[in-house]
Amino acid sequence: MIWSKEETLPREEIEKIQLERLKETVHRVYERVPAYARKMDEAGVRPEDIRELSDLSRLPFVTKQDMRDNYPFGLFAVDKDELVRIHASSGTTGKPTVVGYTRGDLETWTECVSRIACMGGASSKDVAQICFGYGMFTGALGLHYGLENIGAAIVPSSTGNSQKQIMYMQDFETSLLVATPSYALRLAEVAREMGVEPERDLKVKIALVGSELLTDAMREEMHKYWGKDLLITSNYGMSELMGPGVSGECTEHCGMHINEDYFIPEIIDPATGDVLPAGEKGELVITCIKKEGLPLIRYRTKDITRLFYDKCKCGRTFCRMENLSGRSDDMLKIRGVNVFPSQIEEVILSVEELGPHYEIILEREGYLDKLTVKVELAQVTDSFSVLERITATVKNKLKVILGLDAKVMLESPNTLQRFEGKAKRVKDLRSK
Amino acid sequence: MFAKQLTVFIENRTGRLSEVLDVLKENKVNILSLSLADTTEFGLLRLIVDNAALGKDKLTQKGFSSLLSDVSIIKIPHKVGSLQKLLKTIDENGVNIEYMYGLSIESDEAYVVLKASDVNKIDAILNENGIKTISCEELGKI
Ligand SMILES: [Zn+2]
């Protein structure tokens, strides 16, 4: 089901809305946000210079650093008393990034997530269990309001207490699960430990996953635990832009439709900042064109993806962004080689005998980086040759794909750390 | 006749092996024979004990992952050439031996633990050739 008529507008009409809203936003931000006006003055561009959509590239970027520099409310375009909600993203270094919503922003958010929920197959019939942490994190409440808006029954179970989560699923006949891919796998493991076979004993048919990369291999792994018929779609967003609801995958599984009447996407070369043509891979930059509280312009997401504008079989005309292949932030430099953890994950998940949990450890030995990958056996075997083959396979594949020698350590089933929120699988112990 | 072998996967960390042995000792699980195969990255401990199911349960409670598998404990005469003769018989019948270990030796008899690629077939072959297999319980009594 398509939630809103805007989702199927012809391209010219989408662009007409975008241009109108962009101009309005740029004028408003220039008048109300001194930090942004200063940036524009430095770049030598005035609000009235924005006459066409292509003029967007003349505007300066906003980065996470700008948000830190203007902590907490410096980039807001409204007075504090117009805000009705404040969220913050956990900053691993220094201050968190603060985001605020007006009443209008919350309506926008609800609308955007409602669309994404419908794209992923949700309907008013669903019992939706939200296993994202509630709190300052935008993920849980974003999905909560969107799913509630389309009429689903919300079970706000948050994270933790996994056995109780499984009990709710059984007793409330949960049909839709919101979780990170790694927590969805953890929940399936816990169910099995309790003697509950997810595919047979539970009624979960839809999974809306986010806040973590969903690689094809991870999707396969989820099917292994939850059954091949589970409809898995990923959705994308970040608190700086709004939270979940920027884009979502439709049931055609060919990328995530961006809510283009609220967000204008661009792909840039992360090194030069130049805008790349459609279809090329680069860093995603998003401009919010209908936000009141925090309308970020040309925000550098650091997420690496591509954009596709060809028509989708689902009928929506909004462009699609490819499921993420990594964040430039997550990229590891090992012995001079650029490595995305997702590449290592793909190797591990391709080996039948290994479970989906792993740990990547980076150390420095002398002047050399040392890569260790800890992987977990799906089950114990009594065959030494099987274990040797597993180790050799992982080593060889890593060598072929990354060109790096890695130490592969096998671990017993159920021994590596499990995560309820965003998984942290990389331990970089090299002194910077 | 099959015997239940208890296999424990051991990460290569100091003290892991003795932790496993501690659990067995505390629960009075008696080890009759064992084989430890290891590399720098992991070890595989295969055990014949008097109560494999109890051993597995207790290890699971302590967070160790283990496995029970069917192996044959074969009684052979304790003299030159008898092991070779046994292997020849198995070989001629087209069964592969995955691994073999542990000789618990008496004055005139010895015991080998043998894991075959086809556990049902090996049982038939041993029976047809009059080769005796025993259970863990019987081995425990010797
Ligand atoms: Zn579509």
mmCIF file of N, CA, C and O and ligand atoms in Angstrom, chain A residues 250 257 312 314, ligand 1:
data_model
loop_
_atom_site.group_PDB
_atom_site.id
_atom_site.type_symbol
_atom_site.label_atom_id
_atom_site.label_comp_id
_atom_site.label_asym_id
_atom_site.label_seq_id
_atom_site.Cartn_x
_atom_site.Cartn_y
_atom_site.Cartn_z
ATOM 1 N N CYS A 250 11.231 -0.565 -0.309
ATOM 2 C CA CYS A 250 9.908 -1.088 -0.625
ATOM 3 C C CYS A 250 10.034 -2.600 -0.836
ATOM 4 O O CYS A 250 11.124 -3.151 -0.771
ATOM 5 N N HIS A 257 13.539 4.191 -0.986
ATOM 6 C CA HIS A 257 12.946 5.419 -1.537
ATOM 7 C C HIS A 257 13.138 6.576 -0.564
ATOM 8 O O HIS A 257 12.765 6.472 0.611
ATOM 9 N N CYS A 312 10.406 2.617 -10.217
ATOM 10 C CA CYS A 312 10.380 1.388 -9.419
ATOM 11 C C CYS A 312 9.086 0.644 -9.717
ATOM 12 O O CYS A 312 8.040 1.250 -9.940
ATOM 13 N N CYS A 314 7.175 -0.756 -7.789
ATOM 14 C CA CYS A 314 6.150 -0.555 -6.764
ATOM 15 C C CYS A 314 5.246 0.618 -7.100
ATOM 16 O O CYS A 314 4.209 0.801 -6.471
HETATM 17 ZN ZN ZN C 1 9.730 0.807 -4.836
#
